[in-house]
CSV table of C-alpha atoms in Angstrom, one decimal:
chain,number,residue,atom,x,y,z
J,27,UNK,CA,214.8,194.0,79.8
J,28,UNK,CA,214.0,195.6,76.4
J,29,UNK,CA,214.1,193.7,73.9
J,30,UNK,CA,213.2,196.1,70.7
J,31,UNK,CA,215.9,198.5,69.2
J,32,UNK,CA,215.3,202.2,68.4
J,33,UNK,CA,214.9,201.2,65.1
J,34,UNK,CA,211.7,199.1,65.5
J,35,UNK,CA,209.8,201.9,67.1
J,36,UNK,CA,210.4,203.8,64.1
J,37,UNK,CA,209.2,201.1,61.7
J,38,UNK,CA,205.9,201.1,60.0
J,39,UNK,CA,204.5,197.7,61.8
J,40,UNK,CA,202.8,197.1,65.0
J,41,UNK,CA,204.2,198.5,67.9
J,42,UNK,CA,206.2,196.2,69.7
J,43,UNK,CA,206.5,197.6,73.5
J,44,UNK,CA,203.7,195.1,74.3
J,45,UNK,CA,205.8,192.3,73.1
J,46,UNK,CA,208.5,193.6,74.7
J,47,UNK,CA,207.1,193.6,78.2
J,48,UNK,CA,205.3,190.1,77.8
J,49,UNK,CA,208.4,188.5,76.7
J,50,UNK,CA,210.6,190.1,79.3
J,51,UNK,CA,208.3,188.8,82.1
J,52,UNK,CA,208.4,185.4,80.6
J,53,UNK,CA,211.6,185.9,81.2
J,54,UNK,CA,212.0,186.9,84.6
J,55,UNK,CA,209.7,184.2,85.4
J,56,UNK,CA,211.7,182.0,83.9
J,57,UNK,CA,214.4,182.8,86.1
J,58,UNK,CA,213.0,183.2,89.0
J,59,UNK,CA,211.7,179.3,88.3
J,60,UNK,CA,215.4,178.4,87.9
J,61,UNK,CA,216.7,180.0,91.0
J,62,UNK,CA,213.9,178.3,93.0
J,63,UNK,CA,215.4,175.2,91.5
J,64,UNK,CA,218.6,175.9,92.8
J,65,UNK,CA,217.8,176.8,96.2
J,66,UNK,CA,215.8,173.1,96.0
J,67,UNK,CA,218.8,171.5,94.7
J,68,UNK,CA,221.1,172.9,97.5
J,69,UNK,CA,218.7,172.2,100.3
J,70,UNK,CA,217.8,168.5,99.5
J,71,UNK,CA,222.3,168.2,98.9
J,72,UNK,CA,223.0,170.1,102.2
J,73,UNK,CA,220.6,167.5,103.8
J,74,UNK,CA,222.6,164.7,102.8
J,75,UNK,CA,225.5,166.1,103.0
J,76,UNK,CA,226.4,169.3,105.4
J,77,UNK,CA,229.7,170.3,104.2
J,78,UNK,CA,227.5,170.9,100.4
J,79,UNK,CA,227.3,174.4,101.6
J,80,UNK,CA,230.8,175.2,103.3
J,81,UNK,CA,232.6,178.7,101.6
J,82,UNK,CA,235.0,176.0,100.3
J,83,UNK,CA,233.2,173.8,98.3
J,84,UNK,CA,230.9,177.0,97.3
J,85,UNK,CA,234.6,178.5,96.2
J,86,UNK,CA,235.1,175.5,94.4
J,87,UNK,CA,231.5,174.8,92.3
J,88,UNK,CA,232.4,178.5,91.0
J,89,UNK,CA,235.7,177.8,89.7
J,90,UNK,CA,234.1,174.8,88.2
J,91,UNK,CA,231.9,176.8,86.3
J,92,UNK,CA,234.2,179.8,85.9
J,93,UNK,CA,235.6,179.3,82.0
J,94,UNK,CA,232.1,177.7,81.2
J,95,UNK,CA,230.3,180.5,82.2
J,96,UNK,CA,233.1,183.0,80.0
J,97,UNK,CA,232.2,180.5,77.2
J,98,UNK,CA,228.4,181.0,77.8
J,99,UNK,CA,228.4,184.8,77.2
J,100,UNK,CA,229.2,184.4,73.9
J,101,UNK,CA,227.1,181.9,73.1
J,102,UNK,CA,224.1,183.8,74.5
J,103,UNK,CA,224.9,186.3,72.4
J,104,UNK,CA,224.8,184.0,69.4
J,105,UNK,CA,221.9,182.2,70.3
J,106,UNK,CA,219.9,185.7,71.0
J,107,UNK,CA,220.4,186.3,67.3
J,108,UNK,CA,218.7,183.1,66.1
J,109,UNK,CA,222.0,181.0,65.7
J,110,UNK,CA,223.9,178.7,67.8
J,111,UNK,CA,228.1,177.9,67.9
J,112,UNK,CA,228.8,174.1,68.6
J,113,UNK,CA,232.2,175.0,67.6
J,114,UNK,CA,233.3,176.6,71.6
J,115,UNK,CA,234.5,173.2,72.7
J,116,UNK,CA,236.7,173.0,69.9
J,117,UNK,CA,238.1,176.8,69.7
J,118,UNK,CA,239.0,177.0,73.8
J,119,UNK,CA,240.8,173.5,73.4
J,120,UNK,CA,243.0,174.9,70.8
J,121,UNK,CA,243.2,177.8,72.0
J,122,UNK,CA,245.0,176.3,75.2
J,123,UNK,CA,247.4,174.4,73.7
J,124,UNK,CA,248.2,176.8,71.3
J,125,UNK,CA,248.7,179.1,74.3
J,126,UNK,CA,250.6,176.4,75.9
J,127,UNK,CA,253.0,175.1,73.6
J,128,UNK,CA,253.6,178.4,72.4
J,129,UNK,CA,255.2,178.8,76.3
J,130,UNK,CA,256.8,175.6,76.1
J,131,UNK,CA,259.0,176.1,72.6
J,132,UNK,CA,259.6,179.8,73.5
J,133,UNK,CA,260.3,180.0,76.9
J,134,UNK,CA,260.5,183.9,77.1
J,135,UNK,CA,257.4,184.5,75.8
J,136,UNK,CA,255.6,187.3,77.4
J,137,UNK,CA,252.5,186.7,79.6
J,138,UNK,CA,250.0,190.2,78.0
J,139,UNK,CA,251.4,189.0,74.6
J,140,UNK,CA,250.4,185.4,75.0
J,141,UNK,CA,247.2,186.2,76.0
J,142,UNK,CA,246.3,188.6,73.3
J,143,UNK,CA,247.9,185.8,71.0
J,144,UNK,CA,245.1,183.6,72.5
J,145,UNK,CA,242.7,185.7,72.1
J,146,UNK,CA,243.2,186.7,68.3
J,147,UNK,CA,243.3,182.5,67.2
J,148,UNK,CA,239.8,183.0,68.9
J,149,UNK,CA,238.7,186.2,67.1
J,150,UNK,CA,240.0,184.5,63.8
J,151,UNK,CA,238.2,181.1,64.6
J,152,UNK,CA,235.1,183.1,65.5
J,153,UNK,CA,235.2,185.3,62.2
J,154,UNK,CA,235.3,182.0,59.9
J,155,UNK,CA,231.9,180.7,61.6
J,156,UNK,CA,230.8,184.3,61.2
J,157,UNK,CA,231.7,185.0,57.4
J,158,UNK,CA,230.3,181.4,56.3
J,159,UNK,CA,227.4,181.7,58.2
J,160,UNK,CA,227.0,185.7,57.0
J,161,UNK,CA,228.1,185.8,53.3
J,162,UNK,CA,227.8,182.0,52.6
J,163,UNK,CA,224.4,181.9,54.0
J,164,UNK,CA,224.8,178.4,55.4
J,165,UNK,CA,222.7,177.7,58.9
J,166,UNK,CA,224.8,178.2,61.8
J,167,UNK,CA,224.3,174.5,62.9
J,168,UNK,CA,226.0,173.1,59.9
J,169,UNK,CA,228.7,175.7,59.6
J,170,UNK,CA,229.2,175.1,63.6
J,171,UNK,CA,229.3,171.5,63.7
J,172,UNK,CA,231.6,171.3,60.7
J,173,UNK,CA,234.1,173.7,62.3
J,174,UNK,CA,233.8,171.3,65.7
J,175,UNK,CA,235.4,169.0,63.6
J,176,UNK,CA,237.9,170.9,61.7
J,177,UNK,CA,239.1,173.1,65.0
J,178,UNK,CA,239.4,169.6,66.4
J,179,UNK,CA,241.4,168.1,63.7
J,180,UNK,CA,243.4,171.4,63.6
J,181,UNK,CA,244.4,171.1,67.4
J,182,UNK,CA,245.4,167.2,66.9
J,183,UNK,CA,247.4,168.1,63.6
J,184,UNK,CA,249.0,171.3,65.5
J,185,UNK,CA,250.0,168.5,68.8
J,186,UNK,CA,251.4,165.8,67.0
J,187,UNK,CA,250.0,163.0,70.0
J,188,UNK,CA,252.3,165.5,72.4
J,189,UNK,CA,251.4,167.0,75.4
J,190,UNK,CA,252.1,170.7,77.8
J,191,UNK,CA,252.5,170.1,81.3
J,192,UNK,CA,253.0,172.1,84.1
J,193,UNK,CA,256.6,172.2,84.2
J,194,UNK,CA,256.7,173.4,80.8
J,195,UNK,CA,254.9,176.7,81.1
J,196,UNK,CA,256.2,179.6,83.8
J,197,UNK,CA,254.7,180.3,87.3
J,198,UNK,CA,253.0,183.5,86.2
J,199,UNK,CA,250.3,181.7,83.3
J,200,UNK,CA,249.8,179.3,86.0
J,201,UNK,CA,248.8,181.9,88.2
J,202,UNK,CA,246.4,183.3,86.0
J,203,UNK,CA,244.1,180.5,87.7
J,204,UNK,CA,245.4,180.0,90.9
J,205,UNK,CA,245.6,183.7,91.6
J,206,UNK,CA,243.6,185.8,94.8
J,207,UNK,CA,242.4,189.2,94.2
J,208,UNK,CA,241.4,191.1,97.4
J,209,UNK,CA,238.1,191.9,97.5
J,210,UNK,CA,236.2,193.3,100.4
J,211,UNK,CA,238.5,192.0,102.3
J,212,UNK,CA,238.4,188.0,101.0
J,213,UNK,CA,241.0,186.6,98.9
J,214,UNK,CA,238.6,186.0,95.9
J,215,UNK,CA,240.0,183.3,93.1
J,216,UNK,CA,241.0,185.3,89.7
J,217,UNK,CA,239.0,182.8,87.5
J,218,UNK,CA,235.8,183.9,89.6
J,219,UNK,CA,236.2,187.7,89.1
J,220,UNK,CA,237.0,187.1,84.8
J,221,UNK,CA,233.7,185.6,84.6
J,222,UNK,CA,231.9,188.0,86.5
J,223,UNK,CA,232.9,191.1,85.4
J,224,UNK,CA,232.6,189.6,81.4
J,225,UNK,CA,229.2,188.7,82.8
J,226,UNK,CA,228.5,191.9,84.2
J,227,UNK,CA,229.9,193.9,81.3
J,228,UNK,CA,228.2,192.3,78.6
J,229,UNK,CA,224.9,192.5,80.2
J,230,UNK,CA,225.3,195.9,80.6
J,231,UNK,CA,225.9,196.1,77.1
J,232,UNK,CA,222.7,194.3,76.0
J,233,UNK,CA,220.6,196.1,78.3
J,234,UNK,CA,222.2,199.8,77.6
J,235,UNK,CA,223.6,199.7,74.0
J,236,UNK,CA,221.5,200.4,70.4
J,237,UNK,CA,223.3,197.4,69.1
J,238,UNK,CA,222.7,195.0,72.3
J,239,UNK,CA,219.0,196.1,71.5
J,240,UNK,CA,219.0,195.4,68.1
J,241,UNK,CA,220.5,191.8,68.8
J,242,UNK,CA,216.8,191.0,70.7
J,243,UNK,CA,215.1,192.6,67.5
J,244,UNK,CA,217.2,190.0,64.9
J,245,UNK,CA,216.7,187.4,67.0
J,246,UNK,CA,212.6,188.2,67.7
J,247,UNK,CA,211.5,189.2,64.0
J,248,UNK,CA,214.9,189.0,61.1
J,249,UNK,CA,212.9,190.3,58.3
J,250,UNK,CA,211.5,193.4,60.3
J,251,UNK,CA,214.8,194.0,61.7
J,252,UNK,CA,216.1,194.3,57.9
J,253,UNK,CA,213.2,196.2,56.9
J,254,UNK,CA,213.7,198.8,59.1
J,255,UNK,CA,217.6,199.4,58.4
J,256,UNK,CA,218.9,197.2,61.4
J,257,UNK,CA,222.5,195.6,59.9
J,258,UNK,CA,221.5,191.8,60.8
J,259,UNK,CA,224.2,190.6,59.0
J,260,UNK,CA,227.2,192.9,60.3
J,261,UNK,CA,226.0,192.4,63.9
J,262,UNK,CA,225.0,188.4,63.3
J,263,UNK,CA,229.3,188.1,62.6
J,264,UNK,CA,230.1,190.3,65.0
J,265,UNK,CA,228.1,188.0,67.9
J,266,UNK,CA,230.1,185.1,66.3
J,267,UNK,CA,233.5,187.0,66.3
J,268,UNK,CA,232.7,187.4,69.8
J,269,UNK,CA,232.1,184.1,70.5
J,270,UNK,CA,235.0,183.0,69.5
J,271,UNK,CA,237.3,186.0,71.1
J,272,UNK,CA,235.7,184.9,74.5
J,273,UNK,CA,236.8,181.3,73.4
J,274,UNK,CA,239.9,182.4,72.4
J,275,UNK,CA,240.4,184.0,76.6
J,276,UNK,CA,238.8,181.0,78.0
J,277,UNK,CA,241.2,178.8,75.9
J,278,UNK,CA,244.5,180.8,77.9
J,279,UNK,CA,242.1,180.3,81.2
J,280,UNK,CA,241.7,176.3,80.4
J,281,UNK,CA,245.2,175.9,79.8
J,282,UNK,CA,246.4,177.9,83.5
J,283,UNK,CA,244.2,176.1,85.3
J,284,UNK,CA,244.9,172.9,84.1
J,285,UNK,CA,248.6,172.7,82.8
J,286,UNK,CA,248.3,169.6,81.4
J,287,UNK,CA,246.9,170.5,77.8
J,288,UNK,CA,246.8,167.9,74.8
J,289,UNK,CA,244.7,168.2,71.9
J,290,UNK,CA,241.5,166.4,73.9
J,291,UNK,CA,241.5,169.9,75.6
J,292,UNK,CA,237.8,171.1,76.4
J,293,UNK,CA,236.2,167.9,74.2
J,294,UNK,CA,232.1,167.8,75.0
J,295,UNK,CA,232.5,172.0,76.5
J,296,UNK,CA,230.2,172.8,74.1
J,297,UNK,CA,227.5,170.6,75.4
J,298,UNK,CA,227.7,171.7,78.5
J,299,UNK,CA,227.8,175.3,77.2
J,300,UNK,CA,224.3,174.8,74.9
J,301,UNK,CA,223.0,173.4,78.1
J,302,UNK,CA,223.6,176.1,80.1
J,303,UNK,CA,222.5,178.7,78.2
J,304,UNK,CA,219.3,177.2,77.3
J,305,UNK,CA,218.4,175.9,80.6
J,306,UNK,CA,219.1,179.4,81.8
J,307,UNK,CA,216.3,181.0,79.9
J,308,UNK,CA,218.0,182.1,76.6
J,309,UNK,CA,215.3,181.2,73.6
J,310,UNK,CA,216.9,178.8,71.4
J,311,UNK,CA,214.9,180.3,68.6
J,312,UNK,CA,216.0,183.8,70.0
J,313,UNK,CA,215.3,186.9,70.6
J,314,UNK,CA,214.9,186.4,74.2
J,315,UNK,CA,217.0,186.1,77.5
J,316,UNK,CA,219.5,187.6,79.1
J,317,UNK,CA,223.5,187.1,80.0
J,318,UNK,CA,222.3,186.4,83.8
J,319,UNK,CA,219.9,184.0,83.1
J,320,UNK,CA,222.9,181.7,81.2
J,321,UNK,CA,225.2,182.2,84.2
J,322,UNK,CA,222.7,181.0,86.7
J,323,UNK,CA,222.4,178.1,84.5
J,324,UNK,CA,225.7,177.6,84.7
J,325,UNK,CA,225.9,177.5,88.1
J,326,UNK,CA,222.6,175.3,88.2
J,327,UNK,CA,224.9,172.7,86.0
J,328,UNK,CA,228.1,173.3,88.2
J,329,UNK,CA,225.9,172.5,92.0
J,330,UNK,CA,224.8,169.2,89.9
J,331,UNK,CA,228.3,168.3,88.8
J,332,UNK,CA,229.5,168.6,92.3
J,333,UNK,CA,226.4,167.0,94.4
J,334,UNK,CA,226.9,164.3,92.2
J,335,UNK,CA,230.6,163.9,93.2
J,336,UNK,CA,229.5,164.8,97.0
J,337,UNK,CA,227.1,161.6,97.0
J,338,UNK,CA,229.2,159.6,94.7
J,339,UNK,CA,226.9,159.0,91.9
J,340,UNK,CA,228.7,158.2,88.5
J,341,UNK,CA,229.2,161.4,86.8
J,342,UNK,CA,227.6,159.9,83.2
J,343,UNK,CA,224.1,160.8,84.7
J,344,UNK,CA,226.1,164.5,84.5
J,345,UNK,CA,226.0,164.1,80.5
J,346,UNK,CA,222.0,162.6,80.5
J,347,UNK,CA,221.5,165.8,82.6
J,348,UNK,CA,222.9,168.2,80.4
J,349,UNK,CA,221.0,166.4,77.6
J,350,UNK,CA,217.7,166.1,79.2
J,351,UNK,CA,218.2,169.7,80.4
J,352,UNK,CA,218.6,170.9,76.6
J,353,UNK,CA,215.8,168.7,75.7
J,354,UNK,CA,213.2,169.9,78.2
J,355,UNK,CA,214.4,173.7,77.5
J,356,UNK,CA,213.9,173.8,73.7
J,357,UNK,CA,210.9,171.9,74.1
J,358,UNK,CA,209.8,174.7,76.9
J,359,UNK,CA,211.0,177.6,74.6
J,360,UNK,CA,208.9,176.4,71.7
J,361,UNK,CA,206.1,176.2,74.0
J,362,UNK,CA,206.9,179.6,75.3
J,363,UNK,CA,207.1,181.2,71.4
J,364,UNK,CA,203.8,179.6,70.4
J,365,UNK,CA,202.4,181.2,73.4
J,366,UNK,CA,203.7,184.4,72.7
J,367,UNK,CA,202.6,184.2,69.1
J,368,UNK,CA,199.0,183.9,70.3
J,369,UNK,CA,199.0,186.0,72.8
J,370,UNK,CA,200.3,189.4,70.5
J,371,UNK,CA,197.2,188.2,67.8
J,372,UNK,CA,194.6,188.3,70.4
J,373,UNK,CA,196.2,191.6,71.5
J,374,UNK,CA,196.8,193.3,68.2
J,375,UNK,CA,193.1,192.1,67.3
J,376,UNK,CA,191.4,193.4,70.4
C-alpha cells in the first residue's frame, strides 16, 4: 500500500518511495504473521473441540465481531493520523439507547430516519473530539478519555436507571440484526455484510483517494506533511468525525441486536476496539497499516472470545488478552519505527 500523498513527491525533502515500500512490507509481514496466528489458533481449538470450525459457530464468531469491526474502521483511521479515540465505547452505547428509546416514546418513528438520527449524535460526538483535539490543540488521549467519561455520564443522565427492551422497539429495527441477505446463494447475516462492505469501502478509499494518502503522510512525518501544503488539521477532524459517524451506525447496530439497551450499553468496546486495531498491524504512532489488517484483528480477538467459551475458560483471561495484546503491539510498533528510522539513514547516507 502507498503510504505518501502526491503532495510529498512534490516537496523539497528526501524522496520518500523508499520508505514507502519498506514500511508497506513491514506491513504485509505483519499480517501475514497474524494470519498464521490465526490459522494456529483454529487448529490447536478444532483439536479440542471439532465443532470449533462448523459454518455455524464460524457464522456466529463473525457476528461477534461484526459492530466491533464497524467500530475499528474508524479508529484505524484515527490512529493512522497519529491520534487515538477511547471515546467509541461510550458514543455506540449512547448512541443505542438514544436510538432505542427514541422507538420506545415515539412508537411511529420511521426506521431510515432513526438510523440517520443515529448516525448524526455520532457525527456530532465525533466532531467535539475533533474540534478540541484540532483547534484546542489538546492530545487526543486526554480529549478522548475525558469524553469516555462525559458520553458516559450523558447516556446515564439521558436513561434515568431505565431500560429498552425488546418489546419496546418494532420488528423491523430488530431485524436490522437478525436479517439474511442472499448471497451467492447463502442466507448471509445483515450485520456480517455492514461490516464488510464499510471494510471494503474504506480501504478502497485509503488505498485509491489523495486524501486516504495524505492520512499515511500525517501520520508518518506531521511537520512535512504541513510543509508541503497537506491540510493535517481539516483531515485530522474529519478522521475523528468519522469515527464517531461509524459509532454513531454501530450504536443503531448494538441496540437491534441486542434489544435490551441501558446506559451500560457497549462499556470496555473501546478496549477491545484499541486492541484490535493495534494487534492487527495499525502503528500506534501512525502512519502505517491498513483497514484489513484491523479487521483480521478483529477476528483474531473474536476466535479467542469464542474458544474460550468453547473450552470453558473464564472469559476475564478475555480482558488480560486484549491487554497483553495491546501491550506486546505498541511495544512491537515502537520496535518496528526505530527500525525503520535506522534503516532510511543508512539508506539516505549510502
Amino acid at each position: 500500500m502507498t503510504t505518501t500523498s502526491k503532495g510529498l513527491e512534490k516537496a523539497p525533502i528526501p524522496p520518500r518511495s523508499s520508505q514507502s515500500r519498506l514500511v508497506g512490507s513491514v506491513s504485509r509481514i505483519r499480517e501475514l504473521g497474524l494470519f498464521i496466528v490465526l490459522i494456529l489458533i483454529v487448529a490447536i481449538v478444532s483439536i479440542q473441540v471439532p465443532r470449533f470450525l462448523s459454518p455455524s459457530n464460524i457464522e456466529q464468531i463473525l457476528l461477534s465481531i461484526a459492530i466491533l469491526a464497524i467500530v475499528a474502521v474508524g479508529e484505524t483511521l484515527v490512529v493512522l493520523t497519529r491520534n487515538v479515540d477511547l471515546s467509541v465505547g461510550s458514543m455506540v452505547g449512547l448512541t443505542a439507547f438514544f436510538v432505542a428509546n427514541l422507538f420506545k416514546q415515539q412508537p411511529g418513528t420511521n426506521l431510515v430516519l432513526a438510523i440517520l438520527l443515529g448516525c448524526a449524535v455520532g457525527l456530532v460526538l465525533g466532531a467535539i473530539n475533533g474540534l478540541i483535539v484540532t483547534v484546542g490543540r489538546v492530545p487526543a488521549i486526554i480529549v478522548t478519555l475525558g469524553t469516555l467519561y462525559v458520553y458516559r455520564g450523558l447516556d446515564f443522565v439521558i436513561a434515568g436507571g431505565s431500560q429498552v427492551s425488546a418489546s419496546d422497539v418494532p420488528d423491523s429495527f430488530l431485524n436490522l440484526a437478525t436479517a439474511r441477505i442472499g448471497l451467492f446463494g447463502v442466507g448471509v447475516p445483515a450485520l456480517i455484510i455492514f461490516a464488510a462492505a464499510i471494510a471494503l469501502i474504506f480501504a478502497y478509499l485509503l488505498h485509491s483517494t489523495r486524501s486516504g494518502r495524505q492520512l499515511y503522510a500525517i501520520g508518518s512525518n506531521p511537520e512535512a506533511a504541513r510543509l508541503v501544503g497537506i491540510r493535517s488539521d481539516l483531515l485530522v477532524f474529519g478522521t475523528f468525525m468519522l469515527s464517531g459517524l461509524l459509532c454513531g451506525f454501530a450504536g443503531v447496530l448494538w441496540g437491534a441486536r441486542f434489544a435490551t439497551v441501558d446506559a451500560t450499553a457497549a462499556t470496555g468496546l473501546e478496549l477491545q476496539v484499541v486492541a484490535a486495531v493495534v494487534v492487527g498491524g495499525v502503528n500506534i504512532f501512525g502512519g502505517s497499516g491498513t483497514i484489513i489488517g484491523a479487521m483480521l484483528g478483529a477476528i483474531v480477538l473474536g476466535t479467542i472470545d469464542d474458544a474460550l467459551n468453547l473450552l470453558k475458560l473464564s472469559q476475564f483471561w478475555l480482558q488480560a488478552i486484549d491487554g497483553a495484546a495491546i501491550l506486546v503491539a505498541v511495544t512491537l510498533d515502537s520496535f518496528i519505527t526505530r527500525w525503520l528510522q535506522r534503516t532510511l539513514v543508512v539508506r539516505r547516507q549510502r
